[in-house]
Coordinates of N, CA and C in Angstrom, one line a residue:
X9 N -5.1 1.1 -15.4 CA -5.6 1.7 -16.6 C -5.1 0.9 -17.8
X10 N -5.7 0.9 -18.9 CA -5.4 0.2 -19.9 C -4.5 0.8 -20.6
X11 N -3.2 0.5 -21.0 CA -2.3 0.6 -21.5 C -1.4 1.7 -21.2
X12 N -1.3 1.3 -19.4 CA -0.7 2.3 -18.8 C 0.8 1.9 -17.8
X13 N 1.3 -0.1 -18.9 CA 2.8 -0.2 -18.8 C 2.8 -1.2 -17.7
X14 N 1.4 -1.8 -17.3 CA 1.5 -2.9 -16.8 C 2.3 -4.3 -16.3
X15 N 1.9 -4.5 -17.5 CA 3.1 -5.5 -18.1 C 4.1 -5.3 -18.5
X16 N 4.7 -4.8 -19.0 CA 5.9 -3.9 -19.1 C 6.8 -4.1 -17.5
X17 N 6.1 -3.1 -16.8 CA 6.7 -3.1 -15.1 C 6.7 -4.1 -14.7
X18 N 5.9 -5.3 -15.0 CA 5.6 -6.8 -14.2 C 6.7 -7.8 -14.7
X19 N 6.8 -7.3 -15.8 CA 8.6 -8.4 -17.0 C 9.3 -7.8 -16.3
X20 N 10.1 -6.4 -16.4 CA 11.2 -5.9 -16.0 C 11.5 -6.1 -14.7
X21 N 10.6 -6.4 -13.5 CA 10.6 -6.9 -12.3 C 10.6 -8.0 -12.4
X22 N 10.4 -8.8 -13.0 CA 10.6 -10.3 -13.1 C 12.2 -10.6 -13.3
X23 N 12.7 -9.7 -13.6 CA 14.0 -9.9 -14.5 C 15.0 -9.4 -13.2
X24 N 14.8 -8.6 -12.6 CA 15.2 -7.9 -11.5 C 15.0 -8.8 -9.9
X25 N 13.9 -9.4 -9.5 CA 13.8 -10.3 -8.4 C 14.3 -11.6 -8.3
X26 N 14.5 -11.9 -6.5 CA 14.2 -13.7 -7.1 C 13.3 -14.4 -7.3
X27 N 13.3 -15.9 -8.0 CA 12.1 -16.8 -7.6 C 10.9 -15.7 -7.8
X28 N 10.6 -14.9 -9.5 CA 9.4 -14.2 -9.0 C 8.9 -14.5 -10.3
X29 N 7.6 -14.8 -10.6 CA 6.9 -15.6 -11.1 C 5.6 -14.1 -11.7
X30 N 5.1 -14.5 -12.8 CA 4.1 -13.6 -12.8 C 2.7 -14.1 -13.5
X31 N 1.2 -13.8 -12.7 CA -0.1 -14.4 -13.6 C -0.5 -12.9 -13.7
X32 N -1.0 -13.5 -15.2 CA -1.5 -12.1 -15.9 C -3.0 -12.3 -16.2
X33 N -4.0 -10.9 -15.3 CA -5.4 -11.4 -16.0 C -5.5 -11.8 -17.4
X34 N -5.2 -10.7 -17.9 CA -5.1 -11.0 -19.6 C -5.0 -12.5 -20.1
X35 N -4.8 -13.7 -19.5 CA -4.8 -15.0 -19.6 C -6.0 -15.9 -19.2
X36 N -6.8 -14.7 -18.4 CA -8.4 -15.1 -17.9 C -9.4 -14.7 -18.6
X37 N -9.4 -14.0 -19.4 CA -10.5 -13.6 -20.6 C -11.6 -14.8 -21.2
X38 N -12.5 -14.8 -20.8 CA -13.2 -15.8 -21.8 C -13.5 -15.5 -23.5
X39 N -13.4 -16.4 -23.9 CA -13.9 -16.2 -25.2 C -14.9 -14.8 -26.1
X40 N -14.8 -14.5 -27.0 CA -15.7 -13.8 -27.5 C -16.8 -13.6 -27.2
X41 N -17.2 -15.1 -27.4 CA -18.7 -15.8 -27.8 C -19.4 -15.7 -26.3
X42 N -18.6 -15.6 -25.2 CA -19.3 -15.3 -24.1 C -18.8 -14.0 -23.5
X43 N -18.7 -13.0 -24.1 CA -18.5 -11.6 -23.5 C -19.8 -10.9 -24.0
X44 N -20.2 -10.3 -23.1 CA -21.6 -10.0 -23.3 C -21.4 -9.0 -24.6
X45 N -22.3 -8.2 -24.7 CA -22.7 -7.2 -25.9 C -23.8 -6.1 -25.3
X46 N -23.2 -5.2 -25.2 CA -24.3 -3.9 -24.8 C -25.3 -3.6 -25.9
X47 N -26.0 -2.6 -25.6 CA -27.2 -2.2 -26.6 C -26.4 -1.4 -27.7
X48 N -25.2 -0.8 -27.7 CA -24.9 -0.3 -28.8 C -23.7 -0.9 -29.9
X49 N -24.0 -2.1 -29.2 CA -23.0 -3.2 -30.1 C -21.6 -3.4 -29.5
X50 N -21.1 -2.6 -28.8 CA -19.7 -2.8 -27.8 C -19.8 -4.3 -26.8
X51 N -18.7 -5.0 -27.2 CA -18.2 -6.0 -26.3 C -17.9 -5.5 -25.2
X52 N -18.5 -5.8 -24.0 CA -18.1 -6.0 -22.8 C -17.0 -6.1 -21.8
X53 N -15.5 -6.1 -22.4 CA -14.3 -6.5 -22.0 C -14.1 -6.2 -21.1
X54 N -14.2 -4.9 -20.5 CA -13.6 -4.2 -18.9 C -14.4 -4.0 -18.0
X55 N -15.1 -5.5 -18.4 CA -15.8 -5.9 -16.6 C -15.3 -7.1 -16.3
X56 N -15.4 -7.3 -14.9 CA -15.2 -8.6 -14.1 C -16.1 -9.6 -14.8
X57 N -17.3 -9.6 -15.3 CA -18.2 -11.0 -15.8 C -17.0 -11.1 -17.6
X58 N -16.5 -10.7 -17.8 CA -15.3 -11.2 -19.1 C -14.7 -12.1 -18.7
X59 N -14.1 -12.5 -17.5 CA -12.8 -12.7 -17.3 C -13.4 -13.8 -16.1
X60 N -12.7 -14.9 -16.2 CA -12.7 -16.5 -15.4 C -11.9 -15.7 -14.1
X61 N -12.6 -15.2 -13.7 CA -12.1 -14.8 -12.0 C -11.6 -16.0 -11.1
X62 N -12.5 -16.8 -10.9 CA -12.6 -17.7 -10.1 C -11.4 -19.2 -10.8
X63 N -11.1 -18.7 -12.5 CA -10.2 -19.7 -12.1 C -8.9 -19.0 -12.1
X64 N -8.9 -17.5 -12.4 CA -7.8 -16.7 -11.9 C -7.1 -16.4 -10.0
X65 N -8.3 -17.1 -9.4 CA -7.7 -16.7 -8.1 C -7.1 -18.7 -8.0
X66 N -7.9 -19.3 -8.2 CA -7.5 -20.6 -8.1 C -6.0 -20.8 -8.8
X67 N -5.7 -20.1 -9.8 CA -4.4 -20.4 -9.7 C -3.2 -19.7 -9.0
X68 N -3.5 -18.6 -8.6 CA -2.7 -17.6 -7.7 C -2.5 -18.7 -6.4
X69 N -3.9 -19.6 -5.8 CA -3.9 -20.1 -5.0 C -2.8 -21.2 -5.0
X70 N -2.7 -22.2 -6.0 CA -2.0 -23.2 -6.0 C -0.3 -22.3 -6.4
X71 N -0.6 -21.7 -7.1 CA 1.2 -20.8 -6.8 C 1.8 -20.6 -5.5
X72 N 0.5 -20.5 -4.7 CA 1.0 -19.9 -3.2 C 1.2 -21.3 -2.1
X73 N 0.7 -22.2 -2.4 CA 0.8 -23.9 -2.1 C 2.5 -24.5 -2.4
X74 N 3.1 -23.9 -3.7 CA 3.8 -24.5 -4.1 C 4.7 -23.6 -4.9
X75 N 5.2 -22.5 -4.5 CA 5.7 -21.4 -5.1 C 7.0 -22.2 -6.0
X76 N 7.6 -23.0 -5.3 CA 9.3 -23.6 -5.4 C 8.5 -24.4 -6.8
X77 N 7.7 -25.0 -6.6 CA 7.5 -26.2 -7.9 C 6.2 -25.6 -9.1
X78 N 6.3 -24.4 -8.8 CA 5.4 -23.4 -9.6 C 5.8 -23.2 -11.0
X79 N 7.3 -23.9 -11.3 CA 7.9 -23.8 -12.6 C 8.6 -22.5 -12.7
X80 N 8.8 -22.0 -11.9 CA 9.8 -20.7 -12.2 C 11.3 -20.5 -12.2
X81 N 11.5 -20.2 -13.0 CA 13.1 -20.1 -13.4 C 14.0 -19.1 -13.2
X82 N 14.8 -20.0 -12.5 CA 15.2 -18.8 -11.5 C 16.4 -18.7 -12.7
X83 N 16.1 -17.1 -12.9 CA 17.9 -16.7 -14.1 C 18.7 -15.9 -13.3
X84 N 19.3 -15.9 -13.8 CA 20.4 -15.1 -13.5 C 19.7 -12.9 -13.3
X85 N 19.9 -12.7 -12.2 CA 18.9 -11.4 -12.1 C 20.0 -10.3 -13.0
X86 N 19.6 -9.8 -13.5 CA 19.6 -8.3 -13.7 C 21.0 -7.6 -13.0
X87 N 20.2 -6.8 -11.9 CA 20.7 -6.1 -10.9 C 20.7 -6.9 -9.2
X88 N 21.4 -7.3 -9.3 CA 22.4 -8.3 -7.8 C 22.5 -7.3 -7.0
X89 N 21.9 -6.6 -5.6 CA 22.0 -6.1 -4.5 C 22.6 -6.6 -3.3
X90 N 22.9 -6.0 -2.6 CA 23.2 -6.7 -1.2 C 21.6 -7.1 -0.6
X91 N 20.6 -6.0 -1.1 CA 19.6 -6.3 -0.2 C 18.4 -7.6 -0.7
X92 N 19.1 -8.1 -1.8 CA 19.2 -9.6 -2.2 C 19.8 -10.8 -2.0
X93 N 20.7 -10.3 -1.3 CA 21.5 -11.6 -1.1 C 21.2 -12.7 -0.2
X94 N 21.4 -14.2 -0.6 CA 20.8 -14.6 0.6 C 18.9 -15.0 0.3
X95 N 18.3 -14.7 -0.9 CA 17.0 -14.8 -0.7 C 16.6 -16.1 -1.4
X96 N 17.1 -17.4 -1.5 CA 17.0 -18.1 -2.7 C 15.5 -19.1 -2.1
X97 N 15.5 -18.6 -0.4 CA 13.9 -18.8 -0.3 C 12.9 -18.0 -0.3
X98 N 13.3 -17.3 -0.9 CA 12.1 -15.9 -1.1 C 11.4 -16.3 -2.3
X99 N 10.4 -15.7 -2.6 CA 9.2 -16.4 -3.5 C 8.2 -15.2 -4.2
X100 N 8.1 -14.7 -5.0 CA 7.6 -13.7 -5.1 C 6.9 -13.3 -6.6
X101 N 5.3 -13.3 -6.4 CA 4.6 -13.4 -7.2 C 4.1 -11.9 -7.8
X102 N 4.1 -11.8 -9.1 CA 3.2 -10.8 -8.9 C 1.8 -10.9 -10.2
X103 N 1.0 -10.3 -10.1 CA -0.3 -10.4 -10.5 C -0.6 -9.1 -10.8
X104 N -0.9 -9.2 -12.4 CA -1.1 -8.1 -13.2 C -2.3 -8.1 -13.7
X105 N -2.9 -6.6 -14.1 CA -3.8 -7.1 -14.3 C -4.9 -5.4 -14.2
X106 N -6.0 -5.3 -14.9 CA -6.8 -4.2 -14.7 C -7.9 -3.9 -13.7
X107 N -8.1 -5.0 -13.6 CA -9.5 -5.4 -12.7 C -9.1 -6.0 -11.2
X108 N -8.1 -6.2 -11.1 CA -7.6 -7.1 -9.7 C -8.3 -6.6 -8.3
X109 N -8.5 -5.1 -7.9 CA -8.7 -4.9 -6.8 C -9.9 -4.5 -6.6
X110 N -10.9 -4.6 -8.0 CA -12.0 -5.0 -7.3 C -13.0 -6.2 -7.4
X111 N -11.9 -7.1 -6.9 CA -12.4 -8.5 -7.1 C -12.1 -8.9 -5.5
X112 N -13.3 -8.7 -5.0 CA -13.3 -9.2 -3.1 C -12.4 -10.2 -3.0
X113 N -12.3 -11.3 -3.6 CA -11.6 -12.8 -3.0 C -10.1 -12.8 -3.7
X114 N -9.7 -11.8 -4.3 CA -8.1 -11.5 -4.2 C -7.9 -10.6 -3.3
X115 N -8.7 -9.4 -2.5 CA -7.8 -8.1 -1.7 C -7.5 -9.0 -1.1
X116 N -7.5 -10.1 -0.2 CA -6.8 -10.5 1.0 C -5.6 -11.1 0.9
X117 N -5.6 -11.2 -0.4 CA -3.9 -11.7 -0.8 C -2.6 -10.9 -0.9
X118 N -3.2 -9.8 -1.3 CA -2.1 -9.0 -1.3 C -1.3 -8.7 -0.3
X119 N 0.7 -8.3 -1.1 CA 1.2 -7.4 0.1 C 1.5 -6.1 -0.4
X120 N 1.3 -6.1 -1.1 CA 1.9 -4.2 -2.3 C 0.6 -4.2 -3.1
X121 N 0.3 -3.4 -3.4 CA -1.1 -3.6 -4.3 C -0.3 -2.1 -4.9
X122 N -0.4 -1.6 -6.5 CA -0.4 -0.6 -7.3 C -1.0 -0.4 -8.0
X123 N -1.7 0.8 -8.7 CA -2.3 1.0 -9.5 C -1.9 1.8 -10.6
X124 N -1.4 2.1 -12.0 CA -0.7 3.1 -12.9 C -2.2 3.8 -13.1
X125 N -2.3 5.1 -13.3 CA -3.0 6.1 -13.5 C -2.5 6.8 -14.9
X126 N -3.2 7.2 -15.8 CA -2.9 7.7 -17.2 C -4.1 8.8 -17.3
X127 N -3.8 10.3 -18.0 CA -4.9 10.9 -18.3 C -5.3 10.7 -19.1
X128 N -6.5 11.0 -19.7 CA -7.6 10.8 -20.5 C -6.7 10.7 -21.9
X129 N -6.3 11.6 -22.3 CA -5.7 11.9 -23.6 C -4.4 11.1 -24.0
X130 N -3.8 10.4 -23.0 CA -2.5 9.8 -23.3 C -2.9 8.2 -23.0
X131 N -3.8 7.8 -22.6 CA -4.4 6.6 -22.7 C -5.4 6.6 -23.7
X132 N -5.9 7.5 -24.6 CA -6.4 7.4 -25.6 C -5.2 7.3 -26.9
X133 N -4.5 7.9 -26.8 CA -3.7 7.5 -27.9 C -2.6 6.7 -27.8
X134 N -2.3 6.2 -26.5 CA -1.6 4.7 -26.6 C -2.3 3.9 -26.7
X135 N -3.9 3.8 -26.6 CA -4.7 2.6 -26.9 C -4.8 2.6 -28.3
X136 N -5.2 3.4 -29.1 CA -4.9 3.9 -30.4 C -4.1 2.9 -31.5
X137 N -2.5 3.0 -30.6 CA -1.9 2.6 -31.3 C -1.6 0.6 -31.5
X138 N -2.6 0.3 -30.2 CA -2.6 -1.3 -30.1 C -3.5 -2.2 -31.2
X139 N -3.0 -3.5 -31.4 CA -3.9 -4.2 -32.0 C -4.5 -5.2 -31.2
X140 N -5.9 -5.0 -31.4 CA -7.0 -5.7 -30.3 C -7.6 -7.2 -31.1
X141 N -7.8 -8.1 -30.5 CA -9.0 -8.8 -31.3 C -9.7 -9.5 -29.8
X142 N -11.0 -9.1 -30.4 CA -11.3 -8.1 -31.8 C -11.1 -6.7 -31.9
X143 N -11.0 -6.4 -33.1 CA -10.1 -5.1 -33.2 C -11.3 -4.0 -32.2
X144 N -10.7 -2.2 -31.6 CA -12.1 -1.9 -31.0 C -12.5 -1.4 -32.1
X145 N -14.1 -1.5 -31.4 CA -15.1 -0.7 -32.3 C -14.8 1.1 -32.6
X146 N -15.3 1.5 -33.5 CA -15.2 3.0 -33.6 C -16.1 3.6 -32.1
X147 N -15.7 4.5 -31.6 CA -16.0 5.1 -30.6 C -16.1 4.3 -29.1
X148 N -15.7 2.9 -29.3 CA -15.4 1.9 -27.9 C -14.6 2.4 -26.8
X149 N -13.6 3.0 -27.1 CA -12.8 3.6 -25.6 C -13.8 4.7 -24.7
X150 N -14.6 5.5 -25.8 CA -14.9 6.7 -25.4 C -16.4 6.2 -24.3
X151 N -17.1 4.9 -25.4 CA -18.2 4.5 -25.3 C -18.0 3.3 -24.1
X152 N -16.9 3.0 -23.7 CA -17.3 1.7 -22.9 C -15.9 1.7 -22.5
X153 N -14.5 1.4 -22.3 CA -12.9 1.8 -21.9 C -13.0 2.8 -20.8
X154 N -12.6 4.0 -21.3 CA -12.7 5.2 -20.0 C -13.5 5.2 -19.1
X155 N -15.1 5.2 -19.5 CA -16.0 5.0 -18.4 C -15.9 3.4 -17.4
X156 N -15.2 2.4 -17.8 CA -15.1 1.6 -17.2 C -14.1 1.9 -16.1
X157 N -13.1 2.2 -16.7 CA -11.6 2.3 -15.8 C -12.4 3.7 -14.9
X158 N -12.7 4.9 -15.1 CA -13.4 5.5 -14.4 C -13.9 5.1 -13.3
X159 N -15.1 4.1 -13.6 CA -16.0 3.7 -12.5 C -15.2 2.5 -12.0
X160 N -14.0 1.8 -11.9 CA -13.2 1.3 -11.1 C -12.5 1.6 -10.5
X161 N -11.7 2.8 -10.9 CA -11.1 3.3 -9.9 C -11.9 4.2 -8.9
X162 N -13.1 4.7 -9.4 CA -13.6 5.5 -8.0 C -14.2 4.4 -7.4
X163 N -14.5 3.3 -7.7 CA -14.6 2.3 -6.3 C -13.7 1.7 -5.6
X164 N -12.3 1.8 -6.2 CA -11.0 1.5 -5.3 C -11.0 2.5 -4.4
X165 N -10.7 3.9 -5.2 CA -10.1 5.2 -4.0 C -11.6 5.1 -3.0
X166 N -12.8 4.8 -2.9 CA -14.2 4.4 -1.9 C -13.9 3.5 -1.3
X167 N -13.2 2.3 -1.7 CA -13.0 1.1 -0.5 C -12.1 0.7 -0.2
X168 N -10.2 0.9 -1.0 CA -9.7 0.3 -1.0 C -8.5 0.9 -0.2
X169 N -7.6 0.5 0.4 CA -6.6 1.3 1.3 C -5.2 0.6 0.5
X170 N -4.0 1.3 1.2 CA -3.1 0.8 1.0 C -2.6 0.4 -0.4
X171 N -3.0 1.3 -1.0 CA -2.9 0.7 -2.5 C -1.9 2.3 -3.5
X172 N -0.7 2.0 -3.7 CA 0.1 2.9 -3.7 C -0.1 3.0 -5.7
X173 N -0.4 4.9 -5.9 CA -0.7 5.2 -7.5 C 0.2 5.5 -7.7
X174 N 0.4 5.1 -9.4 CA 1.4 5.5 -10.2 C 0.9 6.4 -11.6
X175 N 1.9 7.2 -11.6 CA 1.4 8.0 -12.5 C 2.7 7.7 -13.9
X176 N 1.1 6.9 -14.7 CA 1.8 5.8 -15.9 C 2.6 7.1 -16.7
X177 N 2.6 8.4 -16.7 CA 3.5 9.2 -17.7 C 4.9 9.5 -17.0
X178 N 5.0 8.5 -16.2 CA 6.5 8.8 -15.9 C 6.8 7.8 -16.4
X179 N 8.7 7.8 -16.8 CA 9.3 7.2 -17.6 C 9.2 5.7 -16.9
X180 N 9.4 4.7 -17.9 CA 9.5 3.0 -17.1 C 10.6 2.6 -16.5
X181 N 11.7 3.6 -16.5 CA 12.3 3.2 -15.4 C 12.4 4.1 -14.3
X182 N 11.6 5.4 -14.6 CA 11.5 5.8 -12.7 C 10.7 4.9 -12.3
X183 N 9.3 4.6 -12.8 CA 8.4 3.4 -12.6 C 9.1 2.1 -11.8
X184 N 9.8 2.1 -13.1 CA 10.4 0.3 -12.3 C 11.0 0.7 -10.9
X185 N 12.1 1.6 -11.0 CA 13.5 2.3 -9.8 C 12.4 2.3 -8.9
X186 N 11.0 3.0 -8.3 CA 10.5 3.1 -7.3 C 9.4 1.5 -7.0
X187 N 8.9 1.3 -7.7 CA 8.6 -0.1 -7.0 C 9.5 -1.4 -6.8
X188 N 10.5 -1.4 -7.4 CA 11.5 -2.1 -7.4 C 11.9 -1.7 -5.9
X189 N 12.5 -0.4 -5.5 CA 12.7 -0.6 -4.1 C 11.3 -0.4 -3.0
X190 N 10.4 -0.3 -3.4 CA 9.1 -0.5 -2.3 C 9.1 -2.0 -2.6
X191 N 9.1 -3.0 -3.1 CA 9.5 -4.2 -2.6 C 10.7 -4.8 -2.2
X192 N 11.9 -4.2 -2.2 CA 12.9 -4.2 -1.7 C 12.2 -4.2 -0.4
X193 N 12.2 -2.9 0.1 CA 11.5 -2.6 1.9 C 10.8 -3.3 2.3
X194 N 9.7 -4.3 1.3 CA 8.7 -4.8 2.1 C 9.4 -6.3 2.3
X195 N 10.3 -6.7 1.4 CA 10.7 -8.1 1.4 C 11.9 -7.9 3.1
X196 N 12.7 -6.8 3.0 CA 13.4 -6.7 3.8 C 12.6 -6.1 5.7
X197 N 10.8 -6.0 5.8 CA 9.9 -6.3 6.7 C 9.8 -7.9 6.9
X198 N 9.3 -8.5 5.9 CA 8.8 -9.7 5.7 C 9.7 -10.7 6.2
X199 N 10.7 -9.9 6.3 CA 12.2 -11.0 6.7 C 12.6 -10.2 8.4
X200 N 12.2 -9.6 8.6 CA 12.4 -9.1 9.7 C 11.3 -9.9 11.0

């Protein structure tokens, strides 16, 4: 959901893992001048034809080629666990993003897939408070935003499995505290 802490959760994990790296759709957007335009004058943003998919998976690809020489800088973490110790070949990407799972030629990549969920009313007025460009139109969230995220998510919950929701009105650090250790567990599978 749009502005339901995203990125937010994807830094503070960054800051928290090792060797973990992050691509953000938001850096696949094409231009203005090629985002379509509806009949009532709304820009098109929260569809898959916005956004350079194809060279958003191409670089997830070569990350996964070459995680170690991917430019990631490994800092000093955060929070040092025991159930970190020891991982300095561990590699761990993650990919943010609104549109990610219903884009066929990424599901097969995944190992954790999440989704933050926001109600109607509380994602209307943290969108509110953002600055867009272009800025939105009067009536665009109502007119083209919710009905998108809408009709995306009822095609995830129709096709998609394994894909663990978050409900974006909980605080960002119960948020972080619970995915932070669901990839604890999965790294500590992955290593098994």
């Amino acid at each position: 959901v749009t502005n339901g802490g995203k990125t937010t959760l994807a830094e503070k994990l960054k800051k928290m893992l090792p060797n973990c790296d992050i691509i953000s759709q938001d850096d696949f957007f094409k231009p203005e001048s090629e985002v379509e335009t509806d009949e009532r004058g709304f820009k098109l943003y929260d569809v898959l034809d916005a956004l350079y998919m194809d060279e958003m998976v191409k670089s997830i690809h070569n990350w996964m080629k070459s995680p170690s020489s991917s430019g990631v800088v490994t800092e000093e973490r955060q929070n040092t666990c025991d159930d970190l110790k020891n991982t300095d070949d561990v590699y761990i990407l993650i990919v943010e993003g609104f549109l990610l799972y219903n884009y066929e030629p990424l599901n097969e990549l995944w190992n954790r897939r999440y989704f933050l969920t926001l109600p109607y009313e509380e994602c209307k007025k943290r969108r509110s408070t953002r600055v867009y460009q272009p800025a939105d139109a009067p009536g665009y969230f109502d007119g083209h935003v919710w009905p998108m995220y809408l009709k995306y998510k009822n095609e995830l919950e129709e096709n998609g499995s394994n894909v663990v929701y978050l409900d974006g009105t909980k605080s960002q650090d119960e948020l972080l505290s619970f995915v932070y250790n669901d990839i604890l567990q999965e790294l500590k599978k992955l290593r098994e």
